[in-house]
mmCIF file with all atom_site columns, C-alpha atoms in Angstrom:
data_model
loop_
_atom_site.group_PDB
_atom_site.id
_atom_site.type_symbol
_atom_site.label_atom_id
_atom_site.label_alt_id
_atom_site.label_comp_id
_atom_site.label_asym_id
_atom_site.label_entity_id
_atom_site.label_seq_id
_atom_site.pdbx_PDB_ins_code
_atom_site.Cartn_x
_atom_site.Cartn_y
_atom_site.Cartn_z
_atom_site.occupancy
_atom_site.B_iso_or_equiv
_atom_site.pdbx_formal_charge
_atom_site.auth_seq_id
_atom_site.auth_comp_id
_atom_site.auth_asym_id
_atom_site.auth_atom_id
_atom_site.pdbx_PDB_model_num
ATOM 1   C CA . UNK A 1 1   ? -33.034 -56.428 6.170  1.00 0.00 ? 1   UNK A CA 1
ATOM 2   C CA . UNK A 1 2   ? -34.156 -53.711 8.733  1.00 0.00 ? 2   UNK A CA 1
ATOM 3   C CA . UNK A 1 3   ? -34.159 -56.083 11.447 1.00 0.00 ? 3   UNK A CA 1
ATOM 4   C CA . UNK A 1 4   ? -30.565 -56.978 11.003 1.00 0.00 ? 4   UNK A CA 1
ATOM 5   C CA . UNK A 1 5   ? -28.815 -53.675 10.370 1.00 0.00 ? 5   UNK A CA 1
ATOM 6   C CA . UNK A 1 6   ? -30.870 -52.414 13.682 1.00 0.00 ? 6   UNK A CA 1
ATOM 7   C CA . UNK A 1 7   ? -29.060 -54.962 15.859 1.00 0.00 ? 7   UNK A CA 1
ATOM 8   C CA . UNK A 1 8   ? -25.852 -53.970 14.062 1.00 0.00 ? 8   UNK A CA 1
ATOM 9   C CA . UNK A 1 9   ? -25.254 -51.102 16.502 1.00 0.00 ? 9   UNK A CA 1
ATOM 10  C CA . UNK A 1 10  ? -23.772 -52.479 19.910 1.00 0.00 ? 10  UNK A CA 1
ATOM 11  C CA . UNK A 1 11  ? -25.975 -50.454 21.898 1.00 0.00 ? 11  UNK A CA 1
ATOM 12  C CA . UNK A 1 12  ? -29.432 -52.069 20.275 1.00 0.00 ? 12  UNK A CA 1
ATOM 13  C CA . UNK A 1 13  ? -28.015 -55.129 20.376 1.00 0.00 ? 13  UNK A CA 1
ATOM 14  C CA . UNK A 1 14  ? -27.367 -54.831 24.267 1.00 0.00 ? 14  UNK A CA 1
ATOM 15  C CA . UNK A 1 15  ? -30.589 -53.696 24.605 1.00 0.00 ? 15  UNK A CA 1
ATOM 16  C CA . UNK A 1 16  ? -32.613 -56.635 22.465 1.00 0.00 ? 16  UNK A CA 1
ATOM 17  C CA . UNK A 1 17  ? -30.250 -59.170 24.464 1.00 0.00 ? 17  UNK A CA 1
ATOM 18  C CA . UNK A 1 18  ? -31.022 -57.665 27.614 1.00 0.00 ? 18  UNK A CA 1
ATOM 19  C CA . UNK A 1 19  ? -35.303 -57.670 26.718 1.00 0.00 ? 19  UNK A CA 1
ATOM 20  C CA . UNK A 1 20  ? -35.072 -61.282 25.208 1.00 0.00 ? 20  UNK A CA 1
ATOM 21  C CA . UNK A 1 21  ? -33.726 -62.350 28.576 1.00 0.00 ? 21  UNK A CA 1
ATOM 22  C CA . UNK A 1 22  ? -36.512 -60.514 30.576 1.00 0.00 ? 22  UNK A CA 1
ATOM 23  C CA . UNK A 1 23  ? -38.775 -62.374 28.940 1.00 0.00 ? 23  UNK A CA 1
ATOM 24  C CA . UNK A 1 24  ? -42.364 -61.575 27.429 1.00 0.00 ? 24  UNK A CA 1
ATOM 25  C CA . UNK A 1 25  ? -42.986 -59.231 30.532 1.00 0.00 ? 25  UNK A CA 1
ATOM 26  C CA . UNK A 1 26  ? -40.541 -56.827 29.464 1.00 0.00 ? 26  UNK A CA 1
ATOM 27  C CA . UNK A 1 27  ? -39.185 -54.104 31.481 1.00 0.00 ? 27  UNK A CA 1
ATOM 28  C CA . UNK A 1 28  ? -39.129 -49.827 31.984 1.00 0.00 ? 28  UNK A CA 1
ATOM 29  C CA . UNK A 1 29  ? -37.280 -47.587 29.829 1.00 0.00 ? 29  UNK A CA 1
ATOM 30  C CA . UNK A 1 30  ? -35.431 -46.761 33.326 1.00 0.00 ? 30  UNK A CA 1
ATOM 31  C CA . UNK A 1 31  ? -34.103 -50.022 33.853 1.00 0.00 ? 31  UNK A CA 1
ATOM 32  C CA . UNK A 1 32  ? -33.388 -50.213 30.899 1.00 0.00 ? 32  UNK A CA 1
ATOM 33  C CA . UNK A 1 33  ? -30.991 -47.274 31.268 1.00 0.00 ? 33  UNK A CA 1
ATOM 34  C CA . UNK A 1 34  ? -29.595 -48.207 34.313 1.00 0.00 ? 34  UNK A CA 1
ATOM 35  C CA . UNK A 1 35  ? -28.683 -51.637 33.561 1.00 0.00 ? 35  UNK A CA 1
ATOM 36  C CA . UNK A 1 36  ? -27.242 -50.605 30.541 1.00 0.00 ? 36  UNK A CA 1
ATOM 37  C CA . UNK A 1 37  ? -25.389 -47.495 31.983 1.00 0.00 ? 37  UNK A CA 1
ATOM 38  C CA . UNK A 1 38  ? -27.212 -45.816 28.931 1.00 0.00 ? 38  UNK A CA 1
ATOM 39  C CA . UNK A 1 39  ? -28.485 -41.919 28.880 1.00 0.00 ? 39  UNK A CA 1
ATOM 40  C CA . UNK A 1 40  ? -32.351 -41.560 28.303 1.00 0.00 ? 40  UNK A CA 1
ATOM 41  C CA . UNK A 1 41  ? -32.303 -39.586 25.287 1.00 0.00 ? 41  UNK A CA 1
ATOM 42  C CA . UNK A 1 42  ? -29.693 -42.120 23.426 1.00 0.00 ? 42  UNK A CA 1
ATOM 43  C CA . UNK A 1 43  ? -31.857 -44.905 25.206 1.00 0.00 ? 43  UNK A CA 1
ATOM 44  C CA . UNK A 1 44  ? -35.180 -43.407 23.536 1.00 0.00 ? 44  UNK A CA 1
ATOM 45  C CA . UNK A 1 45  ? -33.393 -43.124 20.216 1.00 0.00 ? 45  UNK A CA 1
ATOM 46  C CA . UNK A 1 46  ? -31.797 -46.710 20.206 1.00 0.00 ? 46  UNK A CA 1
ATOM 47  C CA . UNK A 1 47  ? -35.538 -47.929 21.170 1.00 0.00 ? 47  UNK A CA 1
ATOM 48  C CA . UNK A 1 48  ? -37.587 -46.523 18.671 1.00 0.00 ? 48  UNK A CA 1
ATOM 49  C CA . UNK A 1 49  ? -34.881 -48.297 15.830 1.00 0.00 ? 49  UNK A CA 1
ATOM 50  C CA . UNK A 1 50  ? -35.550 -51.343 18.048 1.00 0.00 ? 50  UNK A CA 1
ATOM 51  C CA . UNK A 1 51  ? -39.511 -50.889 17.554 1.00 0.00 ? 51  UNK A CA 1
ATOM 52  C CA . UNK A 1 52  ? -39.605 -50.090 14.026 1.00 0.00 ? 52  UNK A CA 1
ATOM 53  C CA . UNK A 1 53  ? -37.582 -52.400 13.169 1.00 0.00 ? 53  UNK A CA 1
ATOM 54  C CA . UNK A 1 54  ? -40.211 -54.798 14.877 1.00 0.00 ? 54  UNK A CA 1
ATOM 55  C CA . UNK A 1 55  ? -37.774 -56.254 16.982 1.00 0.00 ? 55  UNK A CA 1
ATOM 56  C CA . UNK A 1 56  ? -39.236 -54.944 20.496 1.00 0.00 ? 56  UNK A CA 1
ATOM 57  C CA . UNK A 1 57  ? -42.310 -54.018 21.186 1.00 0.00 ? 57  UNK A CA 1
ATOM 58  C CA . UNK A 1 58  ? -44.070 -50.861 23.906 1.00 0.00 ? 58  UNK A CA 1
ATOM 59  C CA . UNK A 1 59  ? -46.676 -50.949 26.111 1.00 0.00 ? 59  UNK A CA 1
ATOM 60  C CA . UNK A 1 60  ? -48.225 -48.210 27.907 1.00 0.00 ? 60  UNK A CA 1
ATOM 61  C CA . UNK A 1 61  ? -48.533 -49.111 31.899 1.00 0.00 ? 61  UNK A CA 1
ATOM 62  C CA . UNK A 1 62  ? -49.897 -46.957 33.674 1.00 0.00 ? 62  UNK A CA 1
ATOM 63  C CA . UNK A 1 63  ? -47.790 -43.785 33.893 1.00 0.00 ? 63  UNK A CA 1
ATOM 64  C CA . UNK A 1 64  ? -44.469 -46.347 32.018 1.00 0.00 ? 64  UNK A CA 1
ATOM 65  C CA . UNK A 1 65  ? -43.532 -47.284 29.134 1.00 0.00 ? 65  UNK A CA 1
ATOM 66  C CA . UNK A 1 66  ? -42.706 -50.949 28.980 1.00 0.00 ? 66  UNK A CA 1
ATOM 67  C CA . UNK A 1 67  ? -40.812 -52.595 26.255 1.00 0.00 ? 67  UNK A CA 1
ATOM 68  C CA . UNK A 1 68  ? -40.220 -56.069 25.490 1.00 0.00 ? 68  UNK A CA 1
ATOM 69  C CA . UNK A 1 69  ? -38.699 -58.337 23.110 1.00 0.00 ? 69  UNK A CA 1
ATOM 70  C CA . UNK A 1 70  ? -40.995 -58.761 19.851 1.00 0.00 ? 70  UNK A CA 1
ATOM 71  C CA . UNK A 1 71  ? -40.302 -62.704 19.435 1.00 0.00 ? 71  UNK A CA 1
ATOM 72  C CA . UNK A 1 72  ? -42.147 -62.795 16.025 1.00 0.00 ? 72  UNK A CA 1
ATOM 73  C CA . UNK A 1 73  ? -39.611 -60.567 14.957 1.00 0.00 ? 73  UNK A CA 1
ATOM 74  C CA . UNK A 1 74  ? -37.052 -62.114 16.259 1.00 0.00 ? 74  UNK A CA 1
ATOM 75  C CA . UNK A 1 75  ? -37.861 -64.940 14.593 1.00 0.00 ? 75  UNK A CA 1
ATOM 76  C CA . UNK A 1 76  ? -38.411 -63.681 11.621 1.00 0.00 ? 76  UNK A CA 1
ATOM 77  C CA . UNK A 1 77  ? -34.843 -62.533 12.006 1.00 0.00 ? 77  UNK A CA 1
ATOM 78  C CA . UNK A 1 78  ? -33.219 -65.534 12.716 1.00 0.00 ? 78  UNK A CA 1
ATOM 79  C CA . UNK A 1 79  ? -35.147 -67.427 10.264 1.00 0.00 ? 79  UNK A CA 1
ATOM 80  C CA . UNK A 1 80  ? -33.956 -64.554 7.533  1.00 0.00 ? 80  UNK A CA 1
ATOM 81  C CA . UNK A 1 81  ? -30.483 -65.730 8.701  1.00 0.00 ? 81  UNK A CA 1
ATOM 82  C CA . UNK A 1 82  ? -30.260 -69.367 8.450  1.00 0.00 ? 82  UNK A CA 1
ATOM 83  C CA . UNK A 1 83  ? -33.136 -69.398 5.501  1.00 0.00 ? 83  UNK A CA 1
ATOM 84  C CA . UNK A 1 84  ? -30.433 -70.319 2.772  1.00 0.00 ? 84  UNK A CA 1
ATOM 85  C CA . UNK A 1 85  ? -27.709 -72.343 5.236  1.00 0.00 ? 85  UNK A CA 1
ATOM 86  C CA . UNK A 1 86  ? -24.656 -74.093 4.145  1.00 0.00 ? 86  UNK A CA 1
ATOM 87  C CA . UNK A 1 87  ? -25.283 -74.488 0.222  1.00 0.00 ? 87  UNK A CA 1
ATOM 88  C CA . UNK A 1 88  ? -28.527 -76.279 0.994  1.00 0.00 ? 88  UNK A CA 1
ATOM 89  C CA . UNK A 1 89  ? -27.368 -78.208 3.784  1.00 0.00 ? 89  UNK A CA 1
ATOM 90  C CA . UNK A 1 90  ? -29.078 -76.694 6.724  1.00 0.00 ? 90  UNK A CA 1
ATOM 91  C CA . UNK A 1 91  ? -27.617 -79.535 9.362  1.00 0.00 ? 91  UNK A CA 1
ATOM 92  C CA . UNK A 1 92  ? -24.493 -77.267 9.147  1.00 0.00 ? 92  UNK A CA 1
ATOM 93  C CA . UNK A 1 93  ? -26.105 -74.931 11.251 1.00 0.00 ? 93  UNK A CA 1
ATOM 94  C CA . UNK A 1 94  ? -25.920 -76.710 14.118 1.00 0.00 ? 94  UNK A CA 1
ATOM 95  C CA . UNK A 1 95  ? -30.225 -77.243 13.940 1.00 0.00 ? 95  UNK A CA 1
ATOM 96  C CA . UNK A 1 96  ? -31.075 -73.977 14.765 1.00 0.00 ? 96  UNK A CA 1
ATOM 97  C CA . UNK A 1 97  ? -34.788 -73.761 13.965 1.00 0.00 ? 97  UNK A CA 1
ATOM 98  C CA . UNK A 1 98  ? -37.455 -71.755 15.575 1.00 0.00 ? 98  UNK A CA 1
ATOM 99  C CA . UNK A 1 99  ? -39.714 -74.595 15.680 1.00 0.00 ? 99  UNK A CA 1
ATOM 100 C CA . UNK A 1 100 ? -37.393 -76.723 17.437 1.00 0.00 ? 100 UNK A CA 1
ATOM 101 C CA . UNK A 1 101 ? -36.522 -74.373 20.173 1.00 0.00 ? 101 UNK A CA 1
ATOM 102 C CA . UNK A 1 102 ? -37.836 -71.560 22.279 1.00 0.00 ? 102 UNK A CA 1
ATOM 103 C CA . UNK A 1 103 ? -37.406 -68.623 21.178 1.00 0.00 ? 103 UNK A CA 1
ATOM 104 C CA . UNK A 1 104 ? -35.431 -67.399 24.182 1.00 0.00 ? 104 UNK A CA 1
ATOM 105 C CA . UNK A 1 105 ? -33.253 -70.292 24.004 1.00 0.00 ? 105 UNK A CA 1
ATOM 106 C CA . UNK A 1 106 ? -32.507 -69.921 20.201 1.00 0.00 ? 106 UNK A CA 1
ATOM 107 C CA . UNK A 1 107 ? -31.029 -66.473 20.932 1.00 0.00 ? 107 UNK A CA 1
ATOM 108 C CA . UNK A 1 108 ? -28.730 -67.705 23.217 1.00 0.00 ? 108 UNK A CA 1
ATOM 109 C CA . UNK A 1 109 ? -27.552 -70.959 21.065 1.00 0.00 ? 109 UNK A CA 1
ATOM 110 C CA . UNK A 1 110 ? -27.141 -68.460 18.219 1.00 0.00 ? 110 UNK A CA 1
ATOM 111 C CA . UNK A 1 111 ? -24.770 -65.920 20.574 1.00 0.00 ? 111 UNK A CA 1
ATOM 112 C CA . UNK A 1 112 ? -23.015 -68.949 21.885 1.00 0.00 ? 112 UNK A CA 1
ATOM 113 C CA . UNK A 1 113 ? -24.018 -69.301 25.302 1.00 0.00 ? 113 UNK A CA 1
#
């Protein structure tokens, strides 16, 4: 439930979606702030919340901290959301299954892209 509440905030959802689209290499905090027009202190707060929820991970690369989506955490969130799909009729969920599609494609599918 922590993961779901972490992306319930508009800014955190935007950060998470950006990092999912970026792929496993991630991006530095400064670039995230610039792309989303978020002040660095505000961004730092939201990044910590997403990291605490297990949806992103931080890696130090020299003097920068690179943030990337934690795909295992994302899979756990998606599994939680669709676990009891449609009163025992998971086919009504449109076949969303982490085992059937790649992590990035699943997020796009769920988001309706």
